[in-house]
Amino acid sequence: MRVLLVEDDRSIATPLVEGLARYGIVAEHVGTGAATLAAAPHDMVLVDADVPGIDGMEVCRRLRRTGDTPIIMLTAPGNDPDRAPRQDLGADDYLARPFTIGELVARIRVVGGTVATVPAGDPVRRYGPLAIDTRSRQIRLYGVPVALAPKEYDLLVVLAADPGAVVDRRHILETVWEPDFLGPGRTLDFHVASLRRKLGGPGWIENRRGVGFRLVVPA
């Protein structure tokens, strides 16, 4: 995947470009909104809301008028995306700083994997009776809210990026936690067990012993 990163602070942009490269995501960096609008098409745009000149919000509006390239807006700490009329801006998702590379990659994969089948501006991804709201980081099961811990939510998002596909354990650890994660060996299994309980049973997440896990959506 090739993404365009719009960030005027090089000290922020360089680590992001390098971090994304570890996951096989090639990021081209530009520093202004004007450069974004002049750039060649990419698979996705990651835009800082506060870039100088033509700001990130206006970039979103203009890009959405001319195409359907997936857009993730990167906002300042504490910014509430609900204050912005999402459907007018046209961003497919929002991510507030601070965030880890793993969190950003998870969002990229979810948005990149579902945006073609989701109406523009709709933050909710639906998998049978399960709905994931990527704006509020909340889920509902049969319409009932389910409270998830942050890592449980991120784990679910990674599995939901490609429902039915087995996701390698190492990939999950590096995406939800960090590359070269050295935490307790049962960390992932603990979170899977907790997530299964909150989803009402083990049927939603299947374990492929020695390989990884996959999300199973009821027929």
Short mmCIF file of C-alpha atoms in Angstrom, two decimals:
data_model
loop_
_atom_site.label_atom_id
_atom_site.label_comp_id
_atom_site.label_asym_id
_atom_site.label_seq_id
_atom_site.Cartn_x
_atom_site.Cartn_y
_atom_site.Cartn_z
CA MET A 1 0.00 0.00 0.00
CA ARG A 2 1.13 3.55 -0.80
CA VAL A 3 -0.08 6.37 1.42
CA LEU A 4 0.43 10.11 1.38
CA LEU A 5 1.36 11.58 4.77
CA VAL A 6 0.55 15.26 5.18
CA GLU A 7 2.51 16.63 8.14
CA ASP A 8 4.44 19.89 8.38
CA ASP A 9 6.63 18.80 11.33
CA ARG A 10 9.45 16.66 9.96
CA SER A 11 10.36 15.41 13.45
CA ILE A 12 6.92 13.80 13.55
CA ALA A 13 6.75 12.76 9.92
CA THR A 14 10.09 10.93 9.69
CA PRO A 15 9.37 8.40 12.48
CA LEU A 16 5.90 7.80 11.03
CA VAL A 17 7.30 7.10 7.57
CA GLU A 18 9.91 4.74 9.02
CA GLY A 19 7.40 3.04 11.29
CA LEU A 20 4.90 2.43 8.49
CA ALA A 21 7.68 0.97 6.35
CA ARG A 22 8.15 -1.80 8.94
CA TYR A 23 4.62 -2.93 8.11
CA GLY A 24 5.13 -2.82 4.36
CA ILE A 25 3.33 0.53 3.95
CA VAL A 26 5.16 3.00 1.72
CA ALA A 27 4.51 6.58 2.84
CA GLU A 28 5.33 9.66 0.79
CA HIS A 29 5.64 12.80 2.91
CA VAL A 30 4.47 16.31 2.03
CA GLY A 31 4.30 19.28 4.35
CA THR A 32 1.40 21.42 3.10
CA GLY A 33 -2.18 21.10 2.02
CA ALA A 34 -1.34 22.59 -1.37
CA ALA A 35 1.29 19.88 -1.97
CA THR A 36 -1.31 17.27 -1.07
CA LEU A 37 -3.75 18.49 -3.68
CA ALA A 38 -0.97 18.55 -6.30
CA ALA A 39 0.35 15.06 -5.50
CA ALA A 40 -0.22 11.98 -7.61
CA PRO A 41 -3.03 9.63 -6.48
CA HIS A 42 -2.27 7.33 -3.54
CA ASP A 43 -4.09 4.42 -1.94
CA MET A 44 -4.81 6.54 1.16
CA VAL A 45 -4.16 9.99 2.62
CA LEU A 46 -3.12 10.59 6.25
CA VAL A 47 -3.58 14.30 6.91
CA ASP A 48 -2.71 16.42 9.94
CA ALA A 49 -5.70 18.64 10.71
CA ASP A 50 -3.41 21.64 11.36
CA VAL A 51 -1.06 21.74 8.37
CA PRO A 52 -0.31 25.34 7.30
CA GLY A 53 -2.00 27.12 4.44
CA ILE A 54 -4.81 24.90 3.21
CA ASP A 55 -5.49 23.03 6.44
CA GLY A 56 -6.32 19.35 6.80
CA MET A 57 -10.06 19.90 7.03
CA GLU A 58 -10.15 21.82 3.77
CA VAL A 59 -7.88 19.21 2.17
CA CYS A 60 -10.45 16.56 3.13
CA ARG A 61 -13.30 18.54 1.62
CA ARG A 62 -11.49 19.11 -1.67
CA LEU A 63 -10.25 15.54 -2.00
CA ARG A 64 -13.73 14.21 -1.36
CA ARG A 65 -15.21 16.44 -4.05
CA THR A 66 -12.90 14.95 -6.67
CA GLY A 67 -12.60 11.29 -5.63
CA ASP A 68 -13.09 8.55 -3.05
CA THR A 69 -9.52 8.04 -1.81
CA PRO A 70 -9.66 6.88 1.84
CA ILE A 71 -8.69 9.65 4.28
CA ILE A 72 -7.61 9.42 7.92
CA MET A 73 -7.32 12.74 9.74
CA LEU A 74 -4.68 13.03 12.49
CA THR A 75 -5.80 15.45 15.17
CA ALA A 76 -4.20 17.20 18.15
CA PRO A 77 -4.43 15.63 21.62
CA GLY A 78 -7.87 15.99 23.13
CA ASN A 79 -9.54 17.09 19.90
CA ASP A 80 -13.08 15.77 19.68
CA PRO A 81 -13.87 14.72 16.10
CA ASP A 82 -17.58 14.82 16.95
CA ARG A 83 -17.34 18.62 16.90
CA ALA A 84 -16.60 18.49 13.18
CA PRO A 85 -19.40 17.61 10.73
CA ARG A 86 -17.86 14.37 9.53
CA GLN A 87 -20.06 14.03 6.49
CA ASP A 88 -19.00 17.52 5.34
CA LEU A 89 -15.29 16.94 5.88
CA GLY A 90 -15.27 13.57 4.14
CA ALA A 91 -12.65 11.87 6.34
CA ASP A 92 -13.19 8.13 6.77
CA ASP A 93 -11.64 8.03 10.24
CA TYR A 94 -9.98 10.21 12.87
CA LEU A 95 -7.01 9.41 15.11
CA ALA A 96 -6.02 11.72 17.98
CA ARG A 97 -2.43 12.06 19.18
CA PRO A 98 -0.67 10.49 20.91
CA PHE A 99 -0.98 7.17 19.09
CA THR A 100 1.32 4.24 18.38
CA ILE A 101 2.39 3.03 14.97
CA GLY A 102 0.41 -0.12 15.72
CA GLU A 103 -2.78 1.89 16.27
CA LEU A 104 -2.24 3.82 13.05
CA VAL A 105 -1.58 0.66 11.03
CA ALA A 106 -4.73 -0.96 12.45
CA ARG A 107 -6.80 2.05 11.37
CA ILE A 108 -5.17 2.06 7.92
CA ARG A 109 -6.02 -1.60 7.42
CA VAL A 110 -9.60 -1.23 8.59
CA VAL A 111 -10.28 1.86 6.49
CA GLY A 112 -8.39 0.50 3.49
CA GLY A 113 -10.15 -2.83 3.68
CA THR A 114 -13.71 -1.58 4.03
CA VAL A 115 -13.96 1.89 2.58
CA ALA A 116 -15.00 0.60 -0.84
CA THR A 117 -18.17 -0.91 0.61
CA VAL A 118 -18.97 1.70 3.27
CA PRO A 119 -20.80 4.95 2.40
CA ALA A 120 -18.48 7.96 2.51
CA GLY A 121 -18.36 9.49 5.95
CA ASP A 122 -19.96 6.54 7.75
CA PRO A 123 -17.72 5.61 10.70
CA VAL A 124 -19.59 2.38 11.48
CA ARG A 125 -18.35 -0.98 10.14
CA ARG A 126 -20.92 -3.77 10.35
CA TYR A 127 -20.26 -7.49 10.63
CA GLY A 128 -23.59 -9.24 10.98
CA PRO A 129 -24.99 -8.19 14.41
CA LEU A 130 -21.67 -6.57 15.36
CA ALA A 131 -21.11 -2.85 14.68
CA ILE A 132 -17.76 -1.11 15.19
CA ASP A 133 -17.80 2.68 15.37
CA THR A 134 -14.25 3.77 14.50
CA ARG A 135 -14.95 7.39 15.42
CA SER A 136 -16.02 6.77 19.00
CA ARG A 137 -14.09 3.49 19.41
CA GLN A 138 -17.31 1.86 20.60
CA ILE A 139 -19.00 -1.36 19.56
CA ARG A 140 -22.54 -2.66 19.67
CA LEU A 141 -23.71 -6.25 19.54
CA TYR A 142 -27.33 -6.71 18.49
CA GLY A 143 -27.68 -2.99 19.12
CA VAL A 144 -26.43 -3.19 22.71
CA PRO A 145 -23.23 -1.29 23.66
CA VAL A 146 -20.33 -3.50 24.76
CA ALA A 147 -17.58 -1.93 26.89
CA LEU A 148 -14.10 -2.92 25.69
CA ALA A 149 -10.68 -2.08 27.08
CA PRO A 150 -8.49 -0.15 24.58
CA LYS A 151 -6.40 -3.17 23.61
CA GLU A 152 -9.51 -5.34 23.27
CA TYR A 153 -10.96 -2.81 20.85
CA ASP A 154 -7.71 -2.64 18.86
CA LEU A 155 -7.56 -6.45 18.74
CA LEU A 156 -11.11 -6.60 17.40
CA VAL A 157 -10.33 -3.97 14.76
CA VAL A 158 -7.32 -5.94 13.53
CA LEU A 159 -9.35 -9.15 13.22
CA ALA A 160 -12.26 -7.30 11.58
CA ALA A 161 -10.00 -5.80 8.91
CA ASP A 162 -10.34 -9.07 6.99
CA PRO A 163 -13.19 -11.17 8.47
CA GLY A 164 -12.65 -14.91 8.09
CA ALA A 165 -8.93 -14.59 7.41
CA VAL A 166 -6.48 -16.03 9.93
CA VAL A 167 -4.32 -13.26 11.38
CA ASP A 168 -0.86 -14.36 12.50
CA ARG A 169 -0.12 -14.05 16.23
CA ARG A 170 3.05 -12.07 15.63
CA HIS A 171 1.25 -9.67 13.33
CA ILE A 172 -1.44 -9.07 15.97
CA LEU A 173 1.15 -8.41 18.67
CA GLU A 174 3.10 -6.00 16.48
CA THR A 175 -0.05 -4.15 15.39
CA VAL A 176 -2.02 -3.95 18.64
CA TRP A 177 1.04 -3.58 20.87
CA GLU A 178 4.40 -2.73 19.29
CA PRO A 179 7.00 -4.21 16.92
CA ASP A 180 9.26 -6.68 18.77
CA PHE A 181 6.76 -6.84 21.64
CA LEU A 182 8.40 -8.48 24.66
CA GLY A 183 5.53 -8.52 27.13
CA PRO A 184 4.14 -11.61 28.91
CA GLY A 185 3.78 -14.60 26.60
CA ARG A 186 0.06 -15.04 27.34
CA THR A 187 -0.87 -11.39 26.79
CA LEU A 188 -2.61 -12.03 23.47
CA ASP A 189 -4.45 -15.12 24.73
CA PHE A 190 -5.66 -13.22 27.79
CA HIS A 191 -7.09 -10.43 25.64
CA VAL A 192 -8.70 -12.88 23.21
CA ALA A 193 -10.37 -14.71 26.11
CA SER A 194 -11.64 -11.43 27.56
CA LEU A 195 -12.92 -10.26 24.18
CA ARG A 196 -14.73 -13.55 23.63
CA ARG A 197 -16.49 -13.20 26.97
CA LYS A 198 -17.64 -9.70 26.17
CA LEU A 199 -18.92 -10.81 22.76
CA GLY A 200 -20.99 -13.51 24.46
CA GLY A 201 -18.92 -16.61 23.77
CA PRO A 202 -16.01 -18.14 21.84
CA GLY A 203 -17.84 -18.38 18.51
CA TRP A 204 -16.78 -14.96 17.28
CA ILE A 205 -13.03 -15.62 17.45
CA GLU A 206 -11.56 -18.88 16.24
CA ASN A 207 -8.11 -20.05 17.32
CA ARG A 208 -5.85 -21.69 14.76
CA ARG A 209 -3.40 -23.39 17.08
CA GLY A 210 0.17 -22.27 16.53
CA VAL A 211 -0.87 -19.80 13.83
CA GLY A 212 -3.26 -17.10 14.98
CA PHE A 213 -6.91 -16.08 15.20
CA ARG A 214 -9.74 -15.14 12.89
CA LEU A 215 -13.03 -13.30 13.23
CA VAL A 216 -16.03 -15.51 12.41
CA VAL A 217 -19.16 -13.56 11.46
CA PRO A 218 -22.42 -15.46 12.04
CA ALA A 219 -24.35 -16.34 8.89
#
